[in-house]
mmCIF file of C-alpha atoms in Angstrom:
data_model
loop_
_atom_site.group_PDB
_atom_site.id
_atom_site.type_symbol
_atom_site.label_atom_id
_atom_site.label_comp_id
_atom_site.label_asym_id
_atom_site.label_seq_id
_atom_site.Cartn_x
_atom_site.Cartn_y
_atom_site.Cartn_z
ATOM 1 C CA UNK A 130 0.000 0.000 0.000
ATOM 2 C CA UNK A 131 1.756 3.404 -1.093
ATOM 3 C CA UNK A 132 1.432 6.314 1.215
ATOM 4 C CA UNK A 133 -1.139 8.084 -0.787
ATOM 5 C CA UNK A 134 -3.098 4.821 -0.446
ATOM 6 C CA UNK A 135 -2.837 4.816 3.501
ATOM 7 C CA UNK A 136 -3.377 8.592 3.870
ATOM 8 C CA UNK A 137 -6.716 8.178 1.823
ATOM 9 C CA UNK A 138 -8.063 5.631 4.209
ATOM 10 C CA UNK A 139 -7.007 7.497 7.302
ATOM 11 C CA UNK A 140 -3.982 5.587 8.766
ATOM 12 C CA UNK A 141 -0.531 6.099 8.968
ATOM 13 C CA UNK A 142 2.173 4.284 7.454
ATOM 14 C CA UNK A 143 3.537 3.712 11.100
ATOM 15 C CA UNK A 144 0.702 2.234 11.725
ATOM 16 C CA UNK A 145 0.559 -0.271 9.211
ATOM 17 C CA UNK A 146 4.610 -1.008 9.938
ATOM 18 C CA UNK A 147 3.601 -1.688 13.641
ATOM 19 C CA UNK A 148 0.458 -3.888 12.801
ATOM 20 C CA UNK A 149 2.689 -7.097 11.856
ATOM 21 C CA UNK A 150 4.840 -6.989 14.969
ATOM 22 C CA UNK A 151 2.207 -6.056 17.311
ATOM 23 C CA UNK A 152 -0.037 -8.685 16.122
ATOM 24 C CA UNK A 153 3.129 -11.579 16.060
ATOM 25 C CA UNK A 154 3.811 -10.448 20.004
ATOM 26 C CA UNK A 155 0.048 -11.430 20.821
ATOM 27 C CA UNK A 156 0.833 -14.863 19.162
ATOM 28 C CA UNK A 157 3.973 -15.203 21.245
ATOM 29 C CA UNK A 158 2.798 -17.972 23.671
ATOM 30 C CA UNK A 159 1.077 -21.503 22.495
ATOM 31 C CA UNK A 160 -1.467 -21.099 24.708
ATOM 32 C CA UNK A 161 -3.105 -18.356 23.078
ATOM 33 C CA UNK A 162 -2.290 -20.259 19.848
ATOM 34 C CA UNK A 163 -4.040 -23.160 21.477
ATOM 35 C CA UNK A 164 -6.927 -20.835 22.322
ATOM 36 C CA UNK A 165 -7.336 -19.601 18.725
ATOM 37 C CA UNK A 166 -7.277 -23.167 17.340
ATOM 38 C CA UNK A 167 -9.975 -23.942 19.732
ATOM 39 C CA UNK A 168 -12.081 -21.230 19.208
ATOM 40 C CA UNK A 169 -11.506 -22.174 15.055
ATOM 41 C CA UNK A 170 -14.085 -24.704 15.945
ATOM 42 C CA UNK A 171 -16.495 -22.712 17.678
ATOM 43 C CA UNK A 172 -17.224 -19.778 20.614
ATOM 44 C CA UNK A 173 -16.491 -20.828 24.047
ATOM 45 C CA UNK A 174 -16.554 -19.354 27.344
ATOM 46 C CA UNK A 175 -13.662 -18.993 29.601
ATOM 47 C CA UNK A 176 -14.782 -22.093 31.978
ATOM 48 C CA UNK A 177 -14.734 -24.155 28.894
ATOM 49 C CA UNK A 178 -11.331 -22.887 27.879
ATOM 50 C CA UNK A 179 -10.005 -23.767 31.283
ATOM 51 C CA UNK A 180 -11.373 -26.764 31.109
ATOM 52 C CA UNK A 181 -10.371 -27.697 27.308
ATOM 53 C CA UNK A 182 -6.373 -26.489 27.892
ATOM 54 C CA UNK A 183 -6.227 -27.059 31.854
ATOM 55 C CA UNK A 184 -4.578 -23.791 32.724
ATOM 56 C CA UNK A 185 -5.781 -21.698 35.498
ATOM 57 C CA UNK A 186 -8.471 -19.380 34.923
ATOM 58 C CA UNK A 187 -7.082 -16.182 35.911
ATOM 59 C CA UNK A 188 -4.014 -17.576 33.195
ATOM 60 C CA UNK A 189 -6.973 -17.972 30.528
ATOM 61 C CA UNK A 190 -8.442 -14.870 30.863
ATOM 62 C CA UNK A 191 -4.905 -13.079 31.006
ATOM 63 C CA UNK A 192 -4.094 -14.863 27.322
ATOM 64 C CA UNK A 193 -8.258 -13.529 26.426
ATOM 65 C CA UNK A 194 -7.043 -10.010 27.676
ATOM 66 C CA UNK A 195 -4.090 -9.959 24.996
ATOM 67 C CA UNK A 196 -6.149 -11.613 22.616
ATOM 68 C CA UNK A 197 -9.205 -9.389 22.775
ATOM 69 C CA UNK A 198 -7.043 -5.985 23.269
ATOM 70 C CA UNK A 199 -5.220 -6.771 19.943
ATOM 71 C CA UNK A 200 -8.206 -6.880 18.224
ATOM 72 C CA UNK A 201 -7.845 -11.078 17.696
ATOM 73 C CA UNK A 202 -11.094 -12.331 19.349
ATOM 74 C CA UNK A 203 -14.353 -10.572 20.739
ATOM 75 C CA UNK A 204 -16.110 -11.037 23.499
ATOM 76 C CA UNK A 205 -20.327 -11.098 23.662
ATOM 77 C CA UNK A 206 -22.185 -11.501 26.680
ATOM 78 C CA UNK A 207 -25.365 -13.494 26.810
ATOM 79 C CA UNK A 208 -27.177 -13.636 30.411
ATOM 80 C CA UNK A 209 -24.553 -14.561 32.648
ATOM 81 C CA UNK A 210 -22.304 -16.383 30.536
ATOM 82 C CA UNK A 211 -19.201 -14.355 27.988
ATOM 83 C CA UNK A 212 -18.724 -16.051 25.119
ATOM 84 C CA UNK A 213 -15.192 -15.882 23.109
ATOM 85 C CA UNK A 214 -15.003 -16.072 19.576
ATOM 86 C CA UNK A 215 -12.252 -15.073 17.020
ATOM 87 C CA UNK A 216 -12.709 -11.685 15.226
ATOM 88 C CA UNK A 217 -10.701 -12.785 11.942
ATOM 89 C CA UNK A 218 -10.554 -16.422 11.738
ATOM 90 C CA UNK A 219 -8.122 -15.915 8.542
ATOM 91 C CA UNK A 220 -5.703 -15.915 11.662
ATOM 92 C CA UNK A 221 -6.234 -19.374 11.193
ATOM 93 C CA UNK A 222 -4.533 -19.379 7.567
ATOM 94 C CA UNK A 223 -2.132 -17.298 8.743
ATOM 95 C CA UNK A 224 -1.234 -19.771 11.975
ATOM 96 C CA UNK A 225 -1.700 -22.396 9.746
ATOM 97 C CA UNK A 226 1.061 -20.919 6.797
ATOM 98 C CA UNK A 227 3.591 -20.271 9.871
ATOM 99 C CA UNK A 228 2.941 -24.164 10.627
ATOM 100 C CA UNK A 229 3.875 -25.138 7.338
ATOM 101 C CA UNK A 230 6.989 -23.167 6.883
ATOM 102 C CA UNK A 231 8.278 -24.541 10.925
ATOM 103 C CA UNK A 232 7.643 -27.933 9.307
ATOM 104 C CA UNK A 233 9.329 -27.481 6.100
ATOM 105 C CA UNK A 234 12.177 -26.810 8.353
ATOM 106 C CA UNK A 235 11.785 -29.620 10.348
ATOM 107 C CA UNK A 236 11.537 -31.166 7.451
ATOM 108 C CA UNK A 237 14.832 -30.067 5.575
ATOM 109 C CA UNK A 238 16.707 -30.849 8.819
ATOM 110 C CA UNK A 239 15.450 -34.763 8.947
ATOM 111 C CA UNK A 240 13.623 -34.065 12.134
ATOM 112 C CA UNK A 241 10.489 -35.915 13.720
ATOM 113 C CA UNK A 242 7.672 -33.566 13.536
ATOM 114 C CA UNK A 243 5.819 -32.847 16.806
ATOM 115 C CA UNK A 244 2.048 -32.875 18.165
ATOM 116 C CA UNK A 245 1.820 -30.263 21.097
ATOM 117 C CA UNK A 246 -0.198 -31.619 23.578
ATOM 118 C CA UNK A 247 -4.395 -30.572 23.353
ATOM 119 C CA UNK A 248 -4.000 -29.453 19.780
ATOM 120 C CA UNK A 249 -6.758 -30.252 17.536
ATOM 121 C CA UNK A 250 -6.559 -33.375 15.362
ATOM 122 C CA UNK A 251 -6.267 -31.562 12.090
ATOM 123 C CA UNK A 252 -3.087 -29.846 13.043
ATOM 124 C CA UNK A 253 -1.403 -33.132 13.602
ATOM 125 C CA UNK A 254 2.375 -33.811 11.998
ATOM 126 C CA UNK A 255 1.451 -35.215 8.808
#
């Protein structure tokens, strides 16, 4: 996007440089990979997410916090119950591009291929 582009639509180039790194320091943990992979499959509340990755709750809803302040998943309330569910879920391409080039390089240096633990099926070393 040129900078005539950008100034068109109202944001700054430094914006746009900063959106990349800010969004790869909110992936920076698997556990709020985890929690995007899960919430790929459908909304969930923050006792379910406990319960699905068995991490304390006040650890969930710390990983939620990042999540939801960068923009990554939303939150909706209905009666007494928040529901999580992602924003974008072409983060899931983009997670799932970054998994392909980490096992092309496991690949190209002849090593086994990992499952993490709780990770959906369809993410599986193949």
């Amino acid at each position: 996007m040129g900078e005539t582009e950008a100034a068109t639509t109202g944001v700054s180039i430094t914006e746009l440089e900063e959106f990349v790194p800010m969004m790869c320091k909110a992936l920076n943990d698997p556990k709020r990979i985890l929690i995007l992979l899960i919430l790929g499959e459908a909304p969930h509340t923050v006792s379910e997410l406990v319960s699905l990755i068995g991490a304390p709750q006040a650890n969930v809803s710390q990983h939620l916090a990042v999540l939801r302040d960068r923009g990554i998943i939303e939150a909706q309330r209905e009666g007494s119950n928040v529901w999580y569910r992602l924003r974008y879920p072409e983060i899931l391409d983009a997670l799932s591009v970054l998994r392909e080039i980490f096992r092309a390089e496991l690949r190209r240096k002849g090593a086994i291929i990992p499952q993490p633990d709780g990770w959906p099926d369809h993410w599986a070393a193949s």
